[in-house]
mmCIF file of C-alpha atoms and ligand atoms in Angstrom:
data_model
loop_
_atom_site.group_PDB
_atom_site.id
_atom_site.type_symbol
_atom_site.label_atom_id
_atom_site.label_comp_id
_atom_site.label_asym_id
_atom_site.label_seq_id
_atom_site.Cartn_x
_atom_site.Cartn_y
_atom_site.Cartn_z
ATOM 1 C CA MET P 1 47.570 -89.993 108.352
ATOM 2 C CA GLU P 2 49.013 -86.365 106.510
ATOM 3 C CA LYS P 3 49.548 -88.356 103.395
ATOM 4 C CA ARG P 4 45.611 -90.079 103.648
ATOM 5 C CA ILE P 5 43.481 -86.891 103.929
ATOM 6 C CA SER P 6 43.027 -85.500 100.537
ATOM 7 C CA GLY P 7 39.903 -83.336 99.576
ATOM 8 C CA HIS P 8 38.245 -86.083 98.426
ATOM 9 C CA THR P 9 38.371 -87.722 101.340
ATOM 10 C CA LYS P 10 34.799 -89.364 103.055
ATOM 11 C CA LEU P 11 34.139 -88.932 106.502
ATOM 12 C CA TYR P 12 32.408 -91.978 108.731
ATOM 13 C CA GLY P 13 31.420 -91.298 112.876
ATOM 14 C CA LEU P 14 30.042 -92.321 115.954
ATOM 15 C CA ILE P 15 27.354 -90.390 117.382
ATOM 16 C CA GLY P 16 26.334 -91.047 121.024
ATOM 17 C CA SER P 17 27.607 -89.388 124.700
ATOM 18 C CA PRO P 18 30.067 -90.619 125.606
ATOM 19 C CA VAL P 19 32.288 -91.180 122.829
ATOM 20 C CA GLY P 20 35.548 -90.752 124.322
ATOM 21 C CA HIS P 21 35.916 -94.569 125.605
ATOM 22 C CA SER P 22 35.042 -95.929 122.342
ATOM 23 C CA GLY P 23 37.415 -98.148 120.153
ATOM 24 C CA SER P 24 35.509 -97.655 117.090
ATOM 25 C CA PRO P 25 37.859 -94.882 115.804
ATOM 26 C CA ALA P 26 40.698 -96.556 115.755
ATOM 27 C CA MET P 27 39.346 -99.612 114.571
ATOM 28 C CA TYR P 28 38.014 -97.889 111.118
ATOM 29 C CA ASN P 29 40.674 -95.910 110.723
ATOM 30 C CA TYR P 30 42.537 -99.471 110.674
ATOM 31 C CA SER P 31 40.930 -100.383 108.389
ATOM 32 C CA PHE P 32 40.250 -98.097 105.502
ATOM 33 C CA ALA P 33 43.764 -97.409 105.716
ATOM 34 C CA ARG P 34 44.163 -101.799 105.129
ATOM 35 C CA THR P 35 41.821 -101.815 102.556
ATOM 36 C CA GLY P 36 42.225 -98.295 100.108
ATOM 37 C CA VAL P 37 39.207 -96.735 101.437
ATOM 38 C CA ASP P 38 40.468 -92.934 101.360
ATOM 39 C CA ALA P 39 38.274 -92.153 104.500
ATOM 40 C CA ALA P 40 37.966 -91.269 107.806
ATOM 41 C CA TYR P 41 36.408 -91.437 111.397
ATOM 42 C CA LEU P 42 35.776 -89.752 114.000
ATOM 43 C CA ALA P 43 33.356 -89.639 117.432
ATOM 44 C CA PHE P 44 30.799 -86.956 118.559
ATOM 45 C CA ASP P 45 29.348 -86.315 121.651
ATOM 46 C CA ILE P 46 25.552 -85.686 120.478
ATOM 47 C CA PRO P 47 22.985 -86.229 123.677
ATOM 48 C CA LEU P 48 19.967 -87.203 122.917
ATOM 49 C CA ASP P 49 18.817 -83.674 123.549
ATOM 50 C CA GLN P 50 20.916 -82.676 120.901
ATOM 51 C CA LEU P 51 20.228 -85.460 118.282
ATOM 52 C CA GLU P 52 18.477 -83.364 115.371
ATOM 53 C CA SER P 53 20.704 -81.005 115.444
ATOM 54 C CA GLY P 54 23.494 -83.444 115.216
ATOM 55 C CA VAL P 55 22.444 -85.448 112.466
ATOM 56 C CA ASN P 56 21.162 -81.946 110.352
ATOM 57 C CA ALA P 57 25.208 -80.830 111.597
ATOM 58 C CA LEU P 58 26.168 -84.332 109.863
ATOM 59 C CA LYS P 59 23.880 -84.062 106.604
ATOM 60 C CA THR P 60 25.038 -81.047 106.052
ATOM 61 C CA LEU P 61 28.580 -81.493 106.030
ATOM 62 C CA GLY P 62 27.848 -84.544 103.354
ATOM 63 C CA VAL P 63 28.928 -87.882 106.097
ATOM 64 C CA ALA P 64 29.367 -90.886 104.440
ATOM 65 C CA GLY P 65 27.571 -92.464 107.399
ATOM 66 C CA PHE P 66 27.680 -92.955 111.209
ATOM 67 C CA ASN P 67 27.593 -95.248 114.029
ATOM 68 C CA VAL P 68 25.404 -94.929 116.683
ATOM 69 C CA THR P 69 25.999 -95.752 120.111
ATOM 70 C CA MET P 70 23.188 -95.114 123.454
ATOM 71 C CA PRO P 71 22.050 -93.067 124.165
ATOM 72 C CA ASP P 72 21.347 -92.611 121.094
ATOM 73 C CA LYS P 73 20.419 -96.189 119.255
ATOM 74 C CA THR P 74 16.520 -95.124 119.228
ATOM 75 C CA ALA P 75 15.471 -91.934 119.180
ATOM 76 C CA ILE P 76 17.606 -92.093 115.953
ATOM 77 C CA THR P 77 14.866 -93.778 114.017
ATOM 78 C CA GLY P 78 12.377 -91.085 114.432
ATOM 79 C CA LEU P 79 14.838 -88.447 111.778
ATOM 80 C CA LEU P 80 15.937 -91.503 109.229
ATOM 81 C CA ASP P 81 14.252 -92.331 105.829
ATOM 82 C CA GLU P 82 14.255 -95.771 106.397
ATOM 83 C CA ILE P 83 14.653 -98.335 107.867
ATOM 84 C CA SER P 84 15.456 -102.082 107.980
ATOM 85 C CA PRO P 85 13.234 -104.939 108.301
ATOM 86 C CA ALA P 86 15.579 -106.586 111.758
ATOM 87 C CA ALA P 87 16.174 -102.661 112.735
ATOM 88 C CA LYS P 88 12.102 -101.490 113.076
ATOM 89 C CA LEU P 89 12.041 -105.053 115.214
ATOM 90 C CA ILE P 90 14.413 -103.680 117.338
ATOM 91 C CA GLY P 91 13.064 -100.780 117.400
ATOM 92 C CA ALA P 92 17.441 -99.344 116.666
ATOM 93 C CA CYS P 93 19.669 -98.426 115.235
ATOM 94 C CA ASN P 94 23.568 -98.752 115.156
ATOM 95 C CA THR P 95 24.589 -98.495 111.968
ATOM 96 C CA VAL P 96 23.297 -95.093 109.505
ATOM 97 C CA THR P 97 23.901 -95.615 105.810
ATOM 98 C CA VAL P 98 23.809 -92.413 103.427
ATOM 99 C CA ASP P 99 23.277 -92.639 99.619
ATOM 100 C CA GLU P 100 24.407 -90.852 96.832
ATOM 101 C CA ASN P 101 20.734 -88.318 97.290
ATOM 102 C CA GLY P 102 21.285 -88.267 100.589
ATOM 103 C CA LYS P 103 18.794 -90.647 101.741
ATOM 104 C CA LEU P 104 20.101 -92.317 105.716
ATOM 105 C CA THR P 105 18.517 -95.378 106.254
ATOM 106 C CA GLY P 106 19.205 -97.060 109.235
ATOM 107 C CA HIS P 107 20.742 -100.105 110.096
ATOM 108 C CA ASN P 108 21.182 -102.975 113.543
ATOM 109 C CA THR P 109 24.693 -104.138 113.401
ATOM 110 C CA ASP P 110 24.019 -105.631 116.760
ATOM 111 C CA GLY P 111 22.615 -108.954 116.605
ATOM 112 C CA ILE P 112 24.072 -110.336 113.737
ATOM 113 C CA GLY P 113 27.265 -109.452 114.956
ATOM 114 C CA PHE P 114 26.271 -111.696 117.845
ATOM 115 C CA ILE P 115 25.439 -114.175 115.806
ATOM 116 C CA ARG P 116 27.830 -114.299 113.637
ATOM 117 C CA ASN P 117 30.166 -114.303 116.751
ATOM 118 C CA LEU P 118 28.865 -117.798 117.938
ATOM 119 C CA SER P 119 28.767 -119.421 114.130
ATOM 120 C CA GLU P 120 32.633 -117.952 114.761
ATOM 121 C CA HIS P 121 32.307 -120.492 116.745
ATOM 122 C CA GLY P 122 30.643 -123.371 115.518
ATOM 123 C CA VAL P 123 27.707 -122.593 117.228
ATOM 124 C CA THR P 124 24.174 -121.638 114.446
ATOM 125 C CA VAL P 125 20.999 -120.762 115.902
ATOM 126 C CA GLU P 126 18.536 -122.412 113.431
ATOM 127 C CA GLY P 127 15.641 -125.144 114.558
ATOM 128 C CA LYS P 128 17.733 -124.712 118.304
ATOM 129 C CA ARG P 129 16.207 -123.663 121.427
ATOM 130 C CA ILE P 130 17.633 -120.285 123.307
ATOM 131 C CA VAL P 131 17.723 -119.136 126.202
ATOM 132 C CA LEU P 132 18.205 -115.453 126.553
ATOM 133 C CA LEU P 133 18.554 -113.119 130.095
ATOM 134 C CA GLY P 134 17.842 -110.239 129.279
ATOM 135 C CA ALA P 135 15.909 -107.395 127.396
ATOM 136 C CA GLY P 136 17.883 -104.348 126.870
ATOM 137 C CA GLY P 137 18.499 -102.657 123.751
ATOM 138 C CA ALA P 138 21.856 -106.015 123.343
ATOM 139 C CA ALA P 139 18.721 -108.526 124.300
ATOM 140 C CA THR P 140 16.345 -107.420 121.817
ATOM 141 C CA ALA P 141 18.801 -107.627 118.693
ATOM 142 C CA ILE P 142 20.259 -110.954 119.992
ATOM 143 C CA ALA P 143 16.719 -112.373 120.258
ATOM 144 C CA VAL P 144 15.098 -110.329 116.907
ATOM 145 C CA GLN P 145 18.410 -111.768 114.150
ATOM 146 C CA ALA P 146 17.885 -115.188 116.308
ATOM 147 C CA ALA P 147 13.705 -115.715 115.138
ATOM 148 C CA LEU P 148 14.304 -114.348 111.593
ATOM 149 C CA ASP P 149 18.048 -116.082 111.598
ATOM 150 C CA GLY P 150 15.498 -119.913 111.783
ATOM 151 C CA ALA P 151 15.779 -120.157 116.285
ATOM 152 C CA ALA P 152 12.781 -122.714 117.446
ATOM 153 C CA GLU P 153 12.508 -121.666 120.530
ATOM 154 C CA LEU P 154 13.098 -118.522 122.320
ATOM 155 C CA SER P 155 12.631 -118.116 125.840
ATOM 156 C CA ILE P 156 13.349 -115.136 127.741
ATOM 157 C CA PHE P 157 14.202 -113.879 131.197
ATOM 158 C CA ASN P 158 14.238 -110.792 132.905
ATOM 159 C CA GLY P 159 13.871 -108.856 135.557
ATOM 160 C CA ALA P 160 10.056 -107.843 136.267
ATOM 161 C CA ASP P 161 10.718 -104.438 136.613
ATOM 162 C CA GLY P 162 12.939 -102.284 134.232
ATOM 163 C CA PHE P 163 13.330 -104.043 130.399
ATOM 164 C CA TYR P 164 9.851 -107.401 131.435
ATOM 165 C CA ALA P 165 6.931 -104.810 128.780
ATOM 166 C CA ASN P 166 9.888 -104.013 126.734
ATOM 167 C CA ALA P 167 10.382 -107.845 126.364
ATOM 168 C CA GLU P 168 6.259 -108.274 126.448
ATOM 169 C CA LEU P 169 6.380 -105.982 123.350
ATOM 170 C CA THR P 170 9.569 -108.129 122.063
ATOM 171 C CA VAL P 171 7.864 -111.138 122.219
ATOM 172 C CA LYS P 172 4.382 -109.758 120.367
ATOM 173 C CA LYS P 173 6.246 -108.737 117.711
ATOM 174 C CA LEU P 174 8.525 -111.663 116.615
ATOM 175 C CA GLU P 175 5.184 -113.962 117.308
ATOM 176 C CA GLU P 176 3.468 -111.348 114.009
ATOM 177 C CA ALA P 177 6.764 -111.420 112.341
ATOM 178 C CA VAL P 178 8.150 -114.964 112.723
ATOM 179 C CA PRO P 179 5.088 -116.903 113.684
ATOM 180 C CA GLY P 180 7.772 -120.198 113.067
ATOM 181 C CA CYS P 181 9.439 -119.235 116.256
ATOM 182 C CA LYS P 182 8.110 -119.726 119.423
ATOM 183 C CA THR P 183 8.717 -117.135 122.122
ATOM 184 C CA SER P 184 8.115 -116.236 125.473
ATOM 185 C CA ILE P 185 8.971 -114.378 128.072
ATOM 186 C CA ALA P 186 9.070 -114.640 132.699
ATOM 187 C CA ARG P 187 10.814 -113.548 135.292
ATOM 188 C CA LEU P 188 14.174 -114.008 135.684
ATOM 189 C CA ASP P 189 12.917 -115.330 139.660
ATOM 190 C CA ASP P 190 10.351 -117.468 138.515
ATOM 191 C CA GLU P 191 13.436 -120.331 139.361
ATOM 192 C CA LYS P 192 11.439 -123.352 138.389
ATOM 193 C CA ALA P 193 10.683 -121.584 134.896
ATOM 194 C CA LEU P 194 14.091 -120.706 134.523
ATOM 195 C CA GLU P 195 15.668 -124.279 135.178
ATOM 196 C CA THR P 196 13.392 -126.264 133.156
ATOM 197 C CA ALA P 197 13.832 -124.151 130.553
ATOM 198 C CA VAL P 198 17.635 -124.158 130.764
ATOM 199 C CA SER P 199 17.883 -128.122 131.521
ATOM 200 C CA ALA P 200 16.014 -128.090 127.772
ATOM 201 C CA CYS P 201 18.134 -124.903 125.787
ATOM 202 C CA ASP P 202 20.802 -125.863 123.076
ATOM 203 C CA ILE P 203 22.759 -121.945 123.446
ATOM 204 C CA LEU P 204 22.014 -119.545 126.654
ATOM 205 C CA ILE P 205 23.084 -116.175 126.073
ATOM 206 C CA ASN P 206 23.227 -113.985 128.710
ATOM 207 C CA ALA P 207 22.362 -110.675 127.539
ATOM 208 C CA THR P 208 22.166 -108.638 131.035
ATOM 209 C CA ARG P 209 25.105 -106.249 132.822
ATOM 210 C CA VAL P 210 25.726 -108.980 135.136
ATOM 211 C CA GLY P 211 28.627 -109.835 134.482
ATOM 212 C CA MET P 212 30.740 -105.883 133.766
ATOM 213 C CA LYS P 213 31.390 -104.550 136.337
ATOM 214 C CA PRO P 214 30.116 -103.744 139.410
ATOM 215 C CA LEU P 215 28.476 -107.408 138.637
ATOM 216 C CA ASP P 216 31.318 -109.407 138.027
ATOM 217 C CA GLY P 217 32.270 -112.744 139.583
ATOM 218 C CA GLU P 218 28.276 -112.654 139.848
ATOM 219 C CA SER P 219 26.196 -115.424 137.104
ATOM 220 C CA LEU P 220 22.459 -115.333 137.084
ATOM 221 C CA ILE P 221 22.586 -119.246 136.436
ATOM 222 C CA PRO P 222 23.439 -121.751 138.909
ATOM 223 C CA ALA P 223 26.235 -123.842 137.933
ATOM 224 C CA ARG P 224 24.813 -127.206 138.191
ATOM 225 C CA LEU P 225 22.938 -126.027 135.431
ATOM 226 C CA LEU P 226 24.873 -125.724 132.430
ATOM 227 C CA ARG P 227 25.483 -129.055 130.719
ATOM 228 C CA LYS P 228 28.458 -130.501 127.965
ATOM 229 C CA GLU P 229 25.434 -130.383 125.437
ATOM 230 C CA MET P 230 24.898 -127.109 125.193
ATOM 231 C CA ALA P 231 26.269 -124.046 123.948
ATOM 232 C CA VAL P 232 27.080 -121.474 126.343
ATOM 233 C CA ALA P 233 27.475 -117.118 124.672
ATOM 234 C CA ASP P 234 28.014 -113.573 126.994
ATOM 235 C CA THR P 235 27.438 -110.224 125.499
ATOM 236 C CA VAL P 236 29.832 -108.602 128.361
ATOM 237 C CA TYR P 237 33.526 -108.031 126.477
ATOM 238 C CA ASN P 238 34.838 -106.605 129.887
ATOM 239 C CA PRO P 239 35.771 -108.857 131.693
ATOM 240 C CA LYS P 240 36.636 -110.938 128.218
ATOM 241 C CA LYS P 241 35.533 -114.475 130.511
ATOM 242 C CA THR P 242 32.916 -113.859 132.951
ATOM 243 C CA LYS P 243 31.963 -115.300 136.126
ATOM 244 C CA LEU P 244 29.145 -117.619 133.738
ATOM 245 C CA ILE P 245 31.876 -118.179 130.761
ATOM 246 C CA LEU P 246 34.337 -119.588 133.361
ATOM 247 C CA ASP P 247 31.649 -121.373 134.471
ATOM 248 C CA ALA P 248 30.759 -122.962 131.265
ATOM 249 C CA GLU P 249 34.571 -123.877 130.447
ATOM 250 C CA GLN P 250 34.177 -125.678 133.391
ATOM 251 C CA ALA P 251 31.881 -127.787 132.634
ATOM 252 C CA GLY P 252 33.131 -128.820 129.401
ATOM 253 C CA CYS P 253 30.123 -126.631 127.368
ATOM 254 C CA ARG P 254 30.628 -127.763 123.761
ATOM 255 C CA ALA P 255 30.578 -123.964 122.955
ATOM 256 C CA ALA P 256 31.866 -120.704 125.949
ATOM 257 C CA VAL P 257 31.683 -117.397 123.232
ATOM 258 C CA GLY P 258 32.814 -114.401 125.545
ATOM 259 C CA GLY P 259 31.285 -110.771 124.299
ATOM 260 C CA SER P 260 34.456 -109.617 122.446
ATOM 261 C CA GLY P 261 33.908 -110.991 119.317
ATOM 262 C CA MET P 262 30.116 -109.538 118.852
ATOM 263 C CA LEU P 263 31.515 -105.640 118.887
ATOM 264 C CA LEU P 264 33.808 -107.269 116.181
ATOM 265 C CA TRP P 265 31.333 -108.665 113.907
ATOM 266 C CA GLN P 266 28.488 -106.269 113.977
ATOM 267 C CA GLY P 267 31.427 -103.593 113.219
ATOM 268 C CA VAL P 268 32.529 -106.165 110.196
ATOM 269 C CA GLU P 269 28.818 -105.400 109.308
ATOM 270 C CA ALA P 270 28.844 -101.531 109.779
ATOM 271 C CA PHE P 271 32.250 -101.601 107.436
ATOM 272 C CA ARG P 272 30.826 -103.644 104.604
ATOM 273 C CA LEU P 273 27.454 -101.621 104.881
ATOM 274 C CA PHE P 274 29.282 -98.902 104.588
ATOM 275 C CA THR P 275 31.892 -99.675 102.350
ATOM 276 C CA GLY P 276 30.941 -102.831 100.496
ATOM 277 C CA LYS P 277 34.208 -103.766 101.727
ATOM 278 C CA GLU P 278 35.031 -106.673 104.062
ATOM 279 C CA MET P 279 37.020 -105.229 106.906
ATOM 280 C CA PRO P 280 40.046 -107.705 108.236
ATOM 281 C CA ALA P 281 39.336 -109.045 111.161
ATOM 282 C CA GLN P 282 41.356 -111.465 111.530
ATOM 283 C CA GLU P 283 43.725 -108.297 112.145
ATOM 284 C CA VAL P 284 41.268 -105.857 114.114
ATOM 285 C CA LEU P 285 41.152 -109.142 116.069
ATOM 286 C CA GLU P 286 44.607 -108.985 117.174
ATOM 287 C CA GLN P 287 45.501 -105.284 116.929
ATOM 288 C CA PHE P 288 42.036 -104.161 118.925
ATOM 289 C CA PHE P 289 40.831 -107.709 120.968
ATOM 290 C CA ALA P 290 43.803 -108.873 122.428
HETATM 291 P P1 NAP B 1 20.585 -102.075 128.454
HETATM 292 O O1 NAP B 1 19.349 -101.954 127.502
HETATM 293 O O2 NAP B 1 20.605 -101.288 129.553
HETATM 294 O O3 NAP B 1 20.318 -103.518 129.939
HETATM 295 C C1 NAP B 1 20.374 -104.081 130.476
HETATM 296 C C2 NAP B 1 19.652 -104.985 130.488
HETATM 297 O O4 NAP B 1 20.317 -106.324 131.943
HETATM 298 C C3 NAP B 1 18.154 -106.222 130.912
HETATM 299 O O5 NAP B 1 17.384 -106.665 130.686
HETATM 300 C C4 NAP B 1 18.276 -105.929 132.803
HETATM 301 O O6 NAP B 1 17.441 -106.089 133.001
HETATM 302 C C5 NAP B 1 19.996 -106.411 132.648
HETATM 303 N N1 NAP B 1 20.577 -106.445 134.097
HETATM 304 C C6 NAP B 1 20.728 -105.356 134.765
HETATM 305 N N2 NAP B 1 21.104 -105.227 135.821
HETATM 306 C C7 NAP B 1 20.912 -106.881 136.445
HETATM 307 C C8 NAP B 1 20.396 -107.233 137.291
HETATM 308 N N3 NAP B 1 21.051 -107.120 138.725
HETATM 309 N N4 NAP B 1 20.537 -108.294 137.514
HETATM 310 C C9 NAP B 1 19.463 -108.860 136.030
HETATM 311 N N5 NAP B 1 19.750 -108.420 134.920
HETATM 312 C C10 NAP B 1 20.125 -107.149 135.351
HETATM 313 O O7 NAP B 1 21.688 -102.568 128.124
HETATM 314 P P2 NAP B 1 22.657 -103.484 126.506
HETATM 315 O O8 NAP B 1 23.042 -102.761 125.920
HETATM 316 O O9 NAP B 1 21.594 -104.515 126.108
HETATM 317 O O10 NAP B 1 23.408 -103.617 127.543
HETATM 318 C C11 NAP B 1 23.464 -105.287 127.999
HETATM 319 C C12 NAP B 1 24.872 -105.982 128.373
HETATM 320 O O11 NAP B 1 25.396 -106.318 127.104
HETATM 321 C C13 NAP B 1 26.148 -105.629 128.627
HETATM 322 O O12 NAP B 1 26.292 -106.471 129.801
HETATM 323 C C14 NAP B 1 27.370 -104.121 128.012
HETATM 324 O O13 NAP B 1 27.938 -104.608 127.592
HETATM 325 C C15 NAP B 1 26.692 -106.210 126.593
HETATM 326 N N6 NAP B 1 26.116 -105.286 125.179
HETATM 327 C C16 NAP B 1 27.113 -106.382 124.778
HETATM 328 C C17 NAP B 1 27.667 -105.230 123.498
HETATM 329 C C18 NAP B 1 29.019 -106.445 122.384
HETATM 330 O O14 NAP B 1 29.558 -105.588 121.181
HETATM 331 N N7 NAP B 1 29.639 -107.852 122.876
HETATM 332 C C19 NAP B 1 27.181 -104.788 122.639
HETATM 333 C C20 NAP B 1 26.068 -103.860 123.557
HETATM 334 C C21 NAP B 1 26.259 -104.401 124.793
HETATM 335 P P3 NAP B 1 15.968 -105.201 133.831
HETATM 336 O O15 NAP B 1 15.157 -104.663 132.691
HETATM 337 O O16 NAP B 1 15.579 -105.974 135.825
HETATM 338 O O17 NAP B 1 16.961 -103.675 134.256
#
């Protein structure tokens, strides 16, 4: 490190709270070194009530770009000069680029990362009927990106409270912005509607917390509904294989895709936005996601 850092070294970072557990500094610093980019990446614990002063501090220090994690992903949109069309539809940013004039542009690479992970497993969304479980941050990013990438049908299911209203808003926004994608929202406890949608879908996606601790060992979809012709994907990456993914493997589904690839590929896209270079994805996968 002492050989790499100089007076010219650019600084990138992650903001959010907490950030101490994040694997991003290791992943980006490794990639800077491997691609010959003179930069370093640090994590900054910036809670929501300090977001504005935190962003001003990053501007003053001339930070070259930063990632944003919870709880700052939505509020950051109000502090930027420009927002990408997808991030505007999602209503949240996880990546902010800074140009030579100090202009801050917000992006959201979560949906891009999820779709890229699917395509790495031979699954494309164009023309497909998708069932999406969940309506929070990850689900919204996936919904918007799938619609923008040409999905034919998007059936969202969520509990009646919590993020349900968020899903209604997403459906409304997508009806206007991407009318070619037939989008709907229904309650997760409407078992008949869920069974009908899952029985007719090409891709089933879990973007809820079900499957991760303390809900590990649980799945929202009865195993009997899983068919060989469908692809199944989870956003949960810890455990690597959720009950849903294990059930999909058992059922012989054409793909059973866990969530760690989403984490990798959203980082690859952010690295490209920051540096214009390709992160050494295979190496990063082996080093940090094995
Ligand atoms: P979030 O914004 O808090 O949304 C949570 C979602 O999970 C909501 O739709 C919520 O439904 C649902 N949910 C929670 N407990 C549930 C239960 N017991 N039964 C049914 N639904 C339940 O969280 P998020 O950031 O979108 O994260 C969602 C999942 O995506 C998490 O598992 C997270 O690990 C994963 N994720 C993965 C990546 C990656 O890179 N792989 C990135 C981001 C997130 P209600 O509205 O009914 O509460």
